Coordinates of C-alpha atoms and ligand atoms in Angstrom, one line a residue:
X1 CA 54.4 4.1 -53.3
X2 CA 55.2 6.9 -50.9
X3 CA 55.5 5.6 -47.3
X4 CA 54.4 8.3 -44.4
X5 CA 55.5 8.0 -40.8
X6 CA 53.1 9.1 -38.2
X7 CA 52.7 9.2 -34.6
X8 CA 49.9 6.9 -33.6
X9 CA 47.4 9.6 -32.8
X10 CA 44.7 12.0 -34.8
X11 CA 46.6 15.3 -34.6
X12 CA 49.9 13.6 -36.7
X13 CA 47.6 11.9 -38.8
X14 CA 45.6 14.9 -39.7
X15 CA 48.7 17.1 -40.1
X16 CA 49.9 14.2 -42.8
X17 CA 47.0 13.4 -44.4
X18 CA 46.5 17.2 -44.8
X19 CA 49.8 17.4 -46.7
X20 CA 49.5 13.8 -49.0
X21 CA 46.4 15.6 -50.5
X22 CA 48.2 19.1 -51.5
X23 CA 50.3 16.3 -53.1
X24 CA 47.1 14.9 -54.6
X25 CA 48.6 11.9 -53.6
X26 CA 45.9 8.7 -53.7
X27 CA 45.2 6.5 -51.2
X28 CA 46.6 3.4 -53.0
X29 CA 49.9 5.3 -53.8
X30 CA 50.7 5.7 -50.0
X31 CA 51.7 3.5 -47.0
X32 CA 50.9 4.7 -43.6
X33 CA 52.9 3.4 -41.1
X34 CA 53.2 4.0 -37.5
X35 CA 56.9 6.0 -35.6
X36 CA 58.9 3.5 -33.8
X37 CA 58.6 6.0 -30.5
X38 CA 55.1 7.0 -31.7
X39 CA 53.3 8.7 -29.1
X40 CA 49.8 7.9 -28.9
X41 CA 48.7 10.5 -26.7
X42 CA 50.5 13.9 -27.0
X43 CA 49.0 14.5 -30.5
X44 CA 45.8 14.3 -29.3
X45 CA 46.0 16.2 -26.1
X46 CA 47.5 18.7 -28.6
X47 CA 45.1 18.4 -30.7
X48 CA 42.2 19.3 -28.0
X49 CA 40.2 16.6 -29.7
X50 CA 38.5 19.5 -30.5
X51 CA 40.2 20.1 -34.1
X52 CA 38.0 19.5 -36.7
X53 CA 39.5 18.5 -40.4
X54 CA 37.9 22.0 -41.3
X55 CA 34.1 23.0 -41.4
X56 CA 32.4 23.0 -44.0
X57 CA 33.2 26.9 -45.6
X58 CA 36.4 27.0 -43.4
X59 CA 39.4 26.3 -44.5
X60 CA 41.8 24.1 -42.3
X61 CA 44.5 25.7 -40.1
X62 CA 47.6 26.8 -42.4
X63 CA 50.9 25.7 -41.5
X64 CA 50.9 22.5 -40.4
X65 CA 54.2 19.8 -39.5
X66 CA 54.9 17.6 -42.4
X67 CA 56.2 14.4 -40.2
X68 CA 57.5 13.0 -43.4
X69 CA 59.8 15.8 -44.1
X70 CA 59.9 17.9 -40.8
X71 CA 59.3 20.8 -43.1
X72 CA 56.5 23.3 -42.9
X73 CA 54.2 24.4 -45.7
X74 CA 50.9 25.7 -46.2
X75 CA 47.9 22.6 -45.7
X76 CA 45.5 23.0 -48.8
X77 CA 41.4 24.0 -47.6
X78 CA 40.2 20.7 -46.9
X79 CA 36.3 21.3 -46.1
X80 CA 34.5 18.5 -44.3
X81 CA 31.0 18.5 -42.6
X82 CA 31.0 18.7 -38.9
X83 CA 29.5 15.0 -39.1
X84 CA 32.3 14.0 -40.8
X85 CA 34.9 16.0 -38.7
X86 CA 33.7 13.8 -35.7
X87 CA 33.3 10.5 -37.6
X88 CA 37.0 11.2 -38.7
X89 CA 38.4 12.0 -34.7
X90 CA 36.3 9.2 -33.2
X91 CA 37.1 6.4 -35.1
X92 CA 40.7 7.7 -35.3
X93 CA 40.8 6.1 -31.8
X94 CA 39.8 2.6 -33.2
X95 CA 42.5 0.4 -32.2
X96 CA 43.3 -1.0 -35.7
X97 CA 46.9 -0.8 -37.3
X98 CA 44.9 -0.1 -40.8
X99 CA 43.0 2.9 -39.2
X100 CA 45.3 5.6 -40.6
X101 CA 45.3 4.3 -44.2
X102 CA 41.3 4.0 -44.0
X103 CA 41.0 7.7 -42.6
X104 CA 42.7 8.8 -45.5
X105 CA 40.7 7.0 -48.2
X106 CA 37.6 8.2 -46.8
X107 CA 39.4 12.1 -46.3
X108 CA 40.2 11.8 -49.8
X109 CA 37.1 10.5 -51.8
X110 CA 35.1 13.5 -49.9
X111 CA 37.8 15.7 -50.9
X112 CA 37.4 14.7 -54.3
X113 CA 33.2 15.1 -54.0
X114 CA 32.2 11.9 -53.5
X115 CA 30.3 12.7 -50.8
X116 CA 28.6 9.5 -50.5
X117 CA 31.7 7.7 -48.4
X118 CA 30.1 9.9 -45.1
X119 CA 26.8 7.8 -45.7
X120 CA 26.6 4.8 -43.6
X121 CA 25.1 3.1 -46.7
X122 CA 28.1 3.6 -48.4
X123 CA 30.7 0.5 -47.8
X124 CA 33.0 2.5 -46.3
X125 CA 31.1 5.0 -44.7
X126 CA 29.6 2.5 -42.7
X127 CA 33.1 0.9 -41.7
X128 CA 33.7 4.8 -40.3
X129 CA 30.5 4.6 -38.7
X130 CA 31.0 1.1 -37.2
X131 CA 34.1 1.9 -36.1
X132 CA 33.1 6.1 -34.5
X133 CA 29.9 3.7 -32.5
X134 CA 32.5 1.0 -31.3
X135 CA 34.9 3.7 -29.8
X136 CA 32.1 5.4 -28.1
X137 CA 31.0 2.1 -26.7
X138 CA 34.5 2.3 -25.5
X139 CA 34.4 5.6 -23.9
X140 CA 31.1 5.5 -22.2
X141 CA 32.7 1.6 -20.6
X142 CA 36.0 3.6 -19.2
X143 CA 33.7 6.2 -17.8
X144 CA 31.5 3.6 -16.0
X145 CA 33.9 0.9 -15.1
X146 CA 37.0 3.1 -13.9
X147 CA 37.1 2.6 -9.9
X148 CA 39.7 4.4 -8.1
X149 CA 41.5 3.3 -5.2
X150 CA 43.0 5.6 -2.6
X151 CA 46.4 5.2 -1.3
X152 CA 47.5 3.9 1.9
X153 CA 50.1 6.9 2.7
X154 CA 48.3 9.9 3.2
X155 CA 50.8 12.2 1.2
X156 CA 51.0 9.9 -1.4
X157 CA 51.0 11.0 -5.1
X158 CA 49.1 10.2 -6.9
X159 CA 46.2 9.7 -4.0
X160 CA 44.2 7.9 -6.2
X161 CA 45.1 5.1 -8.5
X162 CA 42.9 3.0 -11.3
X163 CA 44.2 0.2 -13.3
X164 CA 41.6 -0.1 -16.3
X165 CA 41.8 -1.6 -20.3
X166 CA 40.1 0.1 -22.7
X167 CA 39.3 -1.8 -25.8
X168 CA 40.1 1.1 -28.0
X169 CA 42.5 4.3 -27.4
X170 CA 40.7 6.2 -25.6
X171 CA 42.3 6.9 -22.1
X172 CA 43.1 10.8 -23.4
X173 CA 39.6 11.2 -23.8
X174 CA 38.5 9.4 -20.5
X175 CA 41.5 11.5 -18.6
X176 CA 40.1 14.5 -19.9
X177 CA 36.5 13.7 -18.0
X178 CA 37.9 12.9 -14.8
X179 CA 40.5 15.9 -14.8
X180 CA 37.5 18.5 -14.8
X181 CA 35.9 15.3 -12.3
X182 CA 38.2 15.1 -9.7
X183 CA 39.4 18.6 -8.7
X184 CA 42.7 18.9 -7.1
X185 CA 43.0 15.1 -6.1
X186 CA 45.8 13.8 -8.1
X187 CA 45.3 10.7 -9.8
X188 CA 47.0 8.0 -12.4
X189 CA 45.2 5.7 -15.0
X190 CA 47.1 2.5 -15.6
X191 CA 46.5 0.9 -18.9
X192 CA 48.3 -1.7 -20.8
X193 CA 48.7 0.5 -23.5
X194 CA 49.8 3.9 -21.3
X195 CA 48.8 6.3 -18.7
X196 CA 47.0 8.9 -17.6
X197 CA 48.5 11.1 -14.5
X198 CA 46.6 14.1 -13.3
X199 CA 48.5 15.9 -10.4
X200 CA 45.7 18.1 -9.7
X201 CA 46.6 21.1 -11.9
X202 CA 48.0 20.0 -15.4
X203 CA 47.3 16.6 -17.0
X204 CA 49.8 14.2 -18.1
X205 CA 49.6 11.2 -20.8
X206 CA 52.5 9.0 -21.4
X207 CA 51.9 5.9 -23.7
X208 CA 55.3 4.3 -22.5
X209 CA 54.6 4.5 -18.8
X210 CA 52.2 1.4 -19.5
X211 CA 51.9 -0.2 -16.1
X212 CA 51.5 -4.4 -15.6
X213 CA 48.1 -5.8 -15.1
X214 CA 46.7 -4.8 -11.7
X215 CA 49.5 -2.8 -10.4
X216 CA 46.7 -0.5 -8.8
X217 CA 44.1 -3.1 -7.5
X218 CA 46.1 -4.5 -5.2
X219 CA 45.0 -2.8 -2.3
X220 CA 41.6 -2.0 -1.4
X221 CA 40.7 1.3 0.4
X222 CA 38.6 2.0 3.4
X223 CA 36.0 3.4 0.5
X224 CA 36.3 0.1 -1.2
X225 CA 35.6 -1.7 1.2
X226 CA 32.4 0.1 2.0
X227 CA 31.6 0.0 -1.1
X228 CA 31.7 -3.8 -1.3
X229 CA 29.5 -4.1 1.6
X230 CA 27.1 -1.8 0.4
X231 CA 27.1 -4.0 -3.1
X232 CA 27.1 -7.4 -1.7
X233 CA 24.0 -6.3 0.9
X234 CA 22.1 -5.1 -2.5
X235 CA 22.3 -8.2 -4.1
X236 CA 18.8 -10.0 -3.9
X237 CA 19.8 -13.6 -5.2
X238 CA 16.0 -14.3 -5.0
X239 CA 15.9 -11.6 -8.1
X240 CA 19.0 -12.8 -9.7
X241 CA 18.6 -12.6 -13.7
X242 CA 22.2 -13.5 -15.0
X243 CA 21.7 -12.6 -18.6
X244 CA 19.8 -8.4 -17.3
X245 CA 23.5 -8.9 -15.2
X246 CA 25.3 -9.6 -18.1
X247 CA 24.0 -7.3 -20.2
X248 CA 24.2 -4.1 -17.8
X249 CA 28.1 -4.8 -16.9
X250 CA 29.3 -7.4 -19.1
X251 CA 31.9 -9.9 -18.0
X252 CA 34.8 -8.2 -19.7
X253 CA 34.5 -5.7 -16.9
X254 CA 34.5 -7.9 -13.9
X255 CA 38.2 -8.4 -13.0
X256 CA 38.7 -4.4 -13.4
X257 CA 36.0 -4.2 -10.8
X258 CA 36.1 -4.7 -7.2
X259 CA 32.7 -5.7 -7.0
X260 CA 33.2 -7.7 -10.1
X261 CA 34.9 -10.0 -8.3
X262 CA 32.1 -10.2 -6.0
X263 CA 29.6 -11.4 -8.4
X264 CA 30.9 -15.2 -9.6
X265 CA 30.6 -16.1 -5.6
X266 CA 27.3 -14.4 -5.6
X267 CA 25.6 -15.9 -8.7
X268 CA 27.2 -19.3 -7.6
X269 CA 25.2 -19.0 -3.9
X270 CA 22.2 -17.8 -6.1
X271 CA 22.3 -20.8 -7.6
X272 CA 23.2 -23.1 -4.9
X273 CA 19.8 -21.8 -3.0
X274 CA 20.3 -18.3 -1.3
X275 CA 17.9 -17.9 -4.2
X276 CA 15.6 -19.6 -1.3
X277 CA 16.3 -17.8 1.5
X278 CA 17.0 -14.5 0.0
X279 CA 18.1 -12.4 2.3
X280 CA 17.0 -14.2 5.3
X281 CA 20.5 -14.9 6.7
X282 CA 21.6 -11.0 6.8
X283 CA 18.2 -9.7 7.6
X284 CA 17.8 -12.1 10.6
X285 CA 21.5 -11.9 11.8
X286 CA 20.3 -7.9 12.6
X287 CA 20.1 -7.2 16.2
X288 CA 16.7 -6.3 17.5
X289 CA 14.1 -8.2 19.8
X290 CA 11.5 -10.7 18.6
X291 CA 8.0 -8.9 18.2
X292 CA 5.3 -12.0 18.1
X293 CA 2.5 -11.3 15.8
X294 CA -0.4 -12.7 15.2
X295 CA -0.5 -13.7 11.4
X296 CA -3.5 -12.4 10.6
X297 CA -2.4 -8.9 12.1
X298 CA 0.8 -9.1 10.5
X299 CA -0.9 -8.9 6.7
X300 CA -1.2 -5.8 4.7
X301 CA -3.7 -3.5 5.7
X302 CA -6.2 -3.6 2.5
X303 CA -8.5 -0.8 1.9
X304 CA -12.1 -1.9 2.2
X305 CA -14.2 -1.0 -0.4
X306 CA -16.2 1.5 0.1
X307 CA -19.4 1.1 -1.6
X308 CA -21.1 -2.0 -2.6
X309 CA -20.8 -1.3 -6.1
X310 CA -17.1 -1.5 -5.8
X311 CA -17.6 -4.9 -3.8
X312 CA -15.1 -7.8 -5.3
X313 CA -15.6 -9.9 -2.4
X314 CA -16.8 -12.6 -4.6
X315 CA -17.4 -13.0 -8.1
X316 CA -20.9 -12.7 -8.8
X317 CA -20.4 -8.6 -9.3
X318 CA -18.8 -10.1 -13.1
X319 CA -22.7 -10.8 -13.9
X320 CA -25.1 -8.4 -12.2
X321 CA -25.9 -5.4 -13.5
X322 CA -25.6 -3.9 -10.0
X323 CA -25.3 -4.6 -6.4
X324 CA -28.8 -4.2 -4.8
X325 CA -28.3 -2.8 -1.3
X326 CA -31.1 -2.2 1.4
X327 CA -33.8 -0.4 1.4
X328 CA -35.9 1.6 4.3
X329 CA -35.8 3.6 6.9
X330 CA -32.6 3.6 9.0
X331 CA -34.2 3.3 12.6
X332 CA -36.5 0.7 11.0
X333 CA -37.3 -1.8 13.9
X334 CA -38.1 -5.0 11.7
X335 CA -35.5 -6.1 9.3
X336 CA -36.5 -8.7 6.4
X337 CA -33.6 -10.6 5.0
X338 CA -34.0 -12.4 1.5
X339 CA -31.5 -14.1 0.0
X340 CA -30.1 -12.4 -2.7
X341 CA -31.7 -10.0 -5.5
X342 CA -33.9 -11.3 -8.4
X343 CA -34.0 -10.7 -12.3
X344 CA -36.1 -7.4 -11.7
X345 CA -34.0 -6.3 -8.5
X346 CA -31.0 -6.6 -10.5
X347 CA -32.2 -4.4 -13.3
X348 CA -34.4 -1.7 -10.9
X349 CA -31.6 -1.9 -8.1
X350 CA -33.9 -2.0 -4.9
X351 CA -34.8 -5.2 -3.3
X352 CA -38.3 -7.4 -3.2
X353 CA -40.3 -5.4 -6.7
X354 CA -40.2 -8.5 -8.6
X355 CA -43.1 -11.5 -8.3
X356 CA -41.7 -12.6 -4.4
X357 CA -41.9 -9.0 -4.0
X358 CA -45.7 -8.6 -5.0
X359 CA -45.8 -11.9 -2.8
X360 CA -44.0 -10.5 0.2
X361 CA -46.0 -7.7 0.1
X362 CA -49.2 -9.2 0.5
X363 CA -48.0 -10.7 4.0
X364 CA -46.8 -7.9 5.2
X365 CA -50.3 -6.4 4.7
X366 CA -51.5 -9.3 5.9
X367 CA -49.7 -9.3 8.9
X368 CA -50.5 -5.6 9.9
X369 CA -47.0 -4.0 8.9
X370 CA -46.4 -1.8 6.5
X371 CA -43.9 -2.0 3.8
X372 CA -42.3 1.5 4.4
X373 CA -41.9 0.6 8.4
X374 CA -39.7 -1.9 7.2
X375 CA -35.9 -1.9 6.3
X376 CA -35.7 -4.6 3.7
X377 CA -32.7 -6.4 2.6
X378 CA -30.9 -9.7 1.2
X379 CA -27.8 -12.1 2.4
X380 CA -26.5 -11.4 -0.9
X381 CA -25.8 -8.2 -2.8
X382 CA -25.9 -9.2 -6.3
X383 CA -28.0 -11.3 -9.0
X384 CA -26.5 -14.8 -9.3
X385 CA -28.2 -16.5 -12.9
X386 CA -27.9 -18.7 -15.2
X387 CA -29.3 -18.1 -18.5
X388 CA -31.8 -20.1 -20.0
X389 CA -32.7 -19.1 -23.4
X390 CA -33.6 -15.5 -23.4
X391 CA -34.1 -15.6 -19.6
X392 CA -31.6 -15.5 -16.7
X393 CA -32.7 -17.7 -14.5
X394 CA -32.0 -17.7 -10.6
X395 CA -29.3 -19.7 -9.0
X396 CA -29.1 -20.2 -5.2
X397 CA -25.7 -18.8 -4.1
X398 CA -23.9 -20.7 -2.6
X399 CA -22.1 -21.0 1.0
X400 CA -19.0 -19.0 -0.4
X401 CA -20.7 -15.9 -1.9
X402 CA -22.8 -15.6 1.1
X403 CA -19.9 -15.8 3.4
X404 CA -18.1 -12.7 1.5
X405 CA -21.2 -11.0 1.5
X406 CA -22.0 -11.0 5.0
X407 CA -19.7 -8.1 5.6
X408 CA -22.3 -6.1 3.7
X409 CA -25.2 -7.3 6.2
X410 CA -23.5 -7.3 9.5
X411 CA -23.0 -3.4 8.2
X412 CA -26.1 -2.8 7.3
X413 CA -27.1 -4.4 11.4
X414 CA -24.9 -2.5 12.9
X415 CA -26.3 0.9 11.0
X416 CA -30.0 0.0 11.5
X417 CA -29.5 -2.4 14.8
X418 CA -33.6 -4.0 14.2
X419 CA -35.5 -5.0 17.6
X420 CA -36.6 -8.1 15.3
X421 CA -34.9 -9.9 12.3
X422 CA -37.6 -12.2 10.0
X423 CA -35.2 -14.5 8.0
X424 CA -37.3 -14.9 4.8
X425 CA -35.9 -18.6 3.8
X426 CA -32.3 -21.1 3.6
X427 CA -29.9 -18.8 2.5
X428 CA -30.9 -15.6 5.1
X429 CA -30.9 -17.9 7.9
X430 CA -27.9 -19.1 7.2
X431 CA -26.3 -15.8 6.7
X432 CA -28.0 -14.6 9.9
X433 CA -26.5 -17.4 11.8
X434 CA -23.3 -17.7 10.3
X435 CA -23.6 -21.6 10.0
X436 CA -25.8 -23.4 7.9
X437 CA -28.4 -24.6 9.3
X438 CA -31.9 -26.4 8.9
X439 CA -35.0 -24.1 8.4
X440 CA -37.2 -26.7 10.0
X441 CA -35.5 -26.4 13.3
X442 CA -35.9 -22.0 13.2
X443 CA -39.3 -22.1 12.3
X444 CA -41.7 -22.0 15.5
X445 CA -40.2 -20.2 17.9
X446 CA -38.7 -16.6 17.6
X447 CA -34.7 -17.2 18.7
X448 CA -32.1 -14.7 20.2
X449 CA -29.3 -13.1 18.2
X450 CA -26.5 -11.1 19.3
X451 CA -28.6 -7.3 19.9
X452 CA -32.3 -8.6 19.2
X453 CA -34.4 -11.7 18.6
X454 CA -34.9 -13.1 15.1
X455 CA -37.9 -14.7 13.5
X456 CA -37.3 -17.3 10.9
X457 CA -39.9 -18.3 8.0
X458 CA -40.2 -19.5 3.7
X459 CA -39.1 -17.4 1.2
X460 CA -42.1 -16.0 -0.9
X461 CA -40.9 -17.6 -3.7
X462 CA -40.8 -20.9 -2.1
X463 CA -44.6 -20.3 -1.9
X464 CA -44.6 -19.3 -5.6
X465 CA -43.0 -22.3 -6.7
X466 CA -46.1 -24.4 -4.7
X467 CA -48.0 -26.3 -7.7
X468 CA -51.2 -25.4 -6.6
X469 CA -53.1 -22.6 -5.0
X470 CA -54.0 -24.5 -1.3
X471 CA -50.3 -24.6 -0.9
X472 CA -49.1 -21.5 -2.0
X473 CA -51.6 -20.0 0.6
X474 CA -50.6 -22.0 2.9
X475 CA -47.0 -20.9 2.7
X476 CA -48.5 -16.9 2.3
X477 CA -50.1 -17.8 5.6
X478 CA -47.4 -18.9 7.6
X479 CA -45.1 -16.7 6.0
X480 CA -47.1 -13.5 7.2
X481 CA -47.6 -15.4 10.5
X482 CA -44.0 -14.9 10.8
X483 CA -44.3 -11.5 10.0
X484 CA -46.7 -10.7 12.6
X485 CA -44.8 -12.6 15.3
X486 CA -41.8 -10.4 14.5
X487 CA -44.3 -7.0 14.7
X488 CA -45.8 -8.1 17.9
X489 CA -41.9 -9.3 19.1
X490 CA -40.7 -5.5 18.1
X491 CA -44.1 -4.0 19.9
X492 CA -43.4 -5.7 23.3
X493 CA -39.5 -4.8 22.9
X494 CA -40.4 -1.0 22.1
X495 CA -43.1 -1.1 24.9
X496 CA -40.0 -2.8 27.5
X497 CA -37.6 0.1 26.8
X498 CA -40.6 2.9 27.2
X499 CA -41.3 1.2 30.6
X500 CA -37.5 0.9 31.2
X501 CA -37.6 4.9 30.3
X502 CA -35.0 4.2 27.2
X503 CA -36.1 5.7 24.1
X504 CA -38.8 3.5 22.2
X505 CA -36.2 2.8 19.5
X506 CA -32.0 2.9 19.9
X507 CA -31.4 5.6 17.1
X508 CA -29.0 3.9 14.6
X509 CA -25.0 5.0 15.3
X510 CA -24.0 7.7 12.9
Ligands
LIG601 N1 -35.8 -12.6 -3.8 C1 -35.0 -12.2 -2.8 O1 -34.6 -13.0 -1.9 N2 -34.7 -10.9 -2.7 C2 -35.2 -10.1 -3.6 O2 -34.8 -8.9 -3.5 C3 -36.0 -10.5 -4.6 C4 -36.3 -11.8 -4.7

């Protein structure tokens, strides 16, 4: 058994291992052991962590140290892929006292072609692999989780200072990154294992300078403190998810950080209930007068929608096959209101085609008016049914629906603005008034509403559900009775504002 004496760092190692194989020497017959005064960090800084074992097609550099011997002679052409070179150099910074003894059992089966130990499905490959992942975990964590604290004297040197404990050997590498980070500002790393000094021009690694446990963090900064601010006024407790915490900075990290030692008191309010209040407490301790607002102001603005088809104001758009909107002239001076749009309406998508239609119709002739003078519409947009066998059968909507709908008619009065309004049944009334209310009471006498007068009658269907003819005329009768109140109502209006010398009809608002 051949024992070799390294320093505790890739360069040494490589130089060694370099020289055991020219011996053909075999893993088993060697013992690796680590210099009393090793120096973890030199060798690598020398070693630019840039060396590979030797490319693939490139022999290794000649002439390198023996450390067993002191002695100089020729390294043999070790070629390794450039996967393998890095594999080899990462995972040399895996802190593990076996490490160099693995390195070379790995350097030596792919020296001898078995090419399968740089497969992560071999047993060992993936022990290099495992290893090469763990240390990059490591050096990402160092770049992330380093804070620097300034100095209180303002010539001190170093200016800044870090105190920081990497689980693997990789403060070279981390020192490196914040050397071509940090520009001229001198700096020192503290780790329990060494330190890093930049003093703004040449880098400096000494494993034995290994400083106590927080011998930086005593003293925060002005930055730190601002810092800590800034962090504690981010922290939403209402939003607090401790394991999305956890997994983002994981506890390890905390007492390295100054805002780690924020969080325990933080999570501990959270769950204490500042979860509750949020951040009620800092938000209302701002300066700033009291603005009283009326809640209804104080919502959202929502967009309207802007065409009934888009209406979602209730749910009875889910079974329609389209919203049935108005239909006639825009400076019609008699409106009719229905109730809402039947079977056919739904399908053709213009109000009144279907049997009430027909029936409407004939009143309307009946009462001297023609359909085309008049600007018919319903209280509500869309077909509400229930189905009955193959049919969908009509379903009064109810106060709700026509509630939500009456945004659509009080647009569709303050576009056409009617001398005369003729209510055809319940549900119209009712949307007309904006209470229920009992037909019986509307349905002598013409009444006044906000811009015209309003006529209220039966629904033409009302007189198609009559069981026999008598009644059903009778309905048709006072139904176009209605009608022809509401004609001669809009006639003497018209014939007013002529006398009055205002036009004979207000044109409708653009
Ligand atoms: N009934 C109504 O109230 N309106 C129509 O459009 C059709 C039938």
């Amino acid at each position: 058994m051949r024992a070799i004496i390294v320093d505790n760092n890739f360069a040494a190692w490589r130089a060694a291992a370099l020289g055991a194989i020219s011996e053909c020497l075999p893993p088993e017959a060697i013992e690796w052991r680590v210099a009393e005064s090793s120096d973890a960090f030199q060798g690598q800084l020398a070693c630019g962590f840039g060396v590979e074992m030797g490319v693939t097609g490139k022999a290794a550099t000649a002439g390198e140290a023996d450390t067993t011997t002191g002695t100089v002679r020729p390294t043999p052409a070790v070629h390794v892929s450039k996967e393998l070179a890095a594999l080899l150099k990462d995972a040399a910074s895996f802190r593990d006292p076996q490490r160099w003894a693995f390195l070379y059992k790995v350097l030596w089966r792919w020296h001898n072609g078995d090419r399968s130990v740089a497969s992560p499905a071999d047993a060992d490959g993936a022990r290099l692999y495992r290893m090469a992942k763990s240390v990059r975990r490591a050096q990402h964590d160092m770049i992330a989780y380093v804070r620097f604290r300034q100095q209180s004297q303002a010539d001190a040197v170093p200016e800044y200072i870090a105190w920081y404990e990497p689980a693997h050997d990789v403060l070279p590498w981390a020192a490196e990154h914040f050397a071509e980070r940090m520009g001229r500002s001198s700096w020192l790393i503290a780790t329990p294992h060494g330190a890093a000094f930049w003093d703004g021009q040449h880098l400096h690694l000494d494993e034995r300078r290994a400083l106590p446990a927080d011998h930086a963090c005593d003293t925060p900064d002005a930055a730190e403190a601002l810092w800590l601010a800034y962090y504690r006024s981010t922290f939403n407790p209402a939003r607090l998810n401790e394991t999305a915490l956890e997994q983002h900075m994981p506890v390890r990290f905390w007492k390295g950080l100054p805002e780690g030692r924020l969080i325990p008191d933080m999570i501990s309010q959270a769950r204490s209930g500042a979860r509750r209040l949020a951040q009620a407490s800092s938000v209302g301790a701002l300066n700033g007068k009291l603005v009283a607002v009326e809640a209804e102001a104080a919502q959202p603005a929502r967009e309207l929608p802007t065409s009934l088809d888009a209406c979602r104001r209730c749910d009875l758009w889910r079974n329609a096959t389209q919203a049935v909107g108005g239909f006639g002239p825009q400076n019609a001076r008699i409106m009719l209101i229905g109730e809402q749009p039947g079977d056919q309406e739904d399908l053709s998508g213009e109000p009144f085609v279907g049997p009430a239609g027909q029936l409407l119709d004939v009143a309307i002739t009946r009462a001297g008016l023609k359909r085309a003078e008049l600007y018919l519409t319903n209280a509500v947009k869309h077909f509400k049914w229930e189905p009955r066998g193959k049919r969908r059968l009509h379903k009064t909507p109810g106060q709700r629906e026509v509630e939500a709908c009456s945004y659509w008619l009080e647009e569709e009065l303050r576009r056409v603005r009617p001398d005369v309004i003729v209510t055809l049944g319940a549900t119209a009334l009712h949307a007309l008034l904006g209470k229920q209310a009992s037909l019986r009471d509307y349905l002598d006498e013409p009444f006044d509403v906000v811009d015209g007068r309003a006529v209220a009658t039966y629904h033409p269907s009302f007189a198609l559900r009559q069981q026999n003819d008598a009644s059903r005329d009778q309905i048709l009768g006072e139904i176009s009775a209605a009608l022809e109140r509401a004609r001669e109502l809009a006639r003497a209006i018209a014939a007013k504002s002529t006398e009055a010398g205002a036009p004979a009809k207000r044109r409708p608002q653009k």
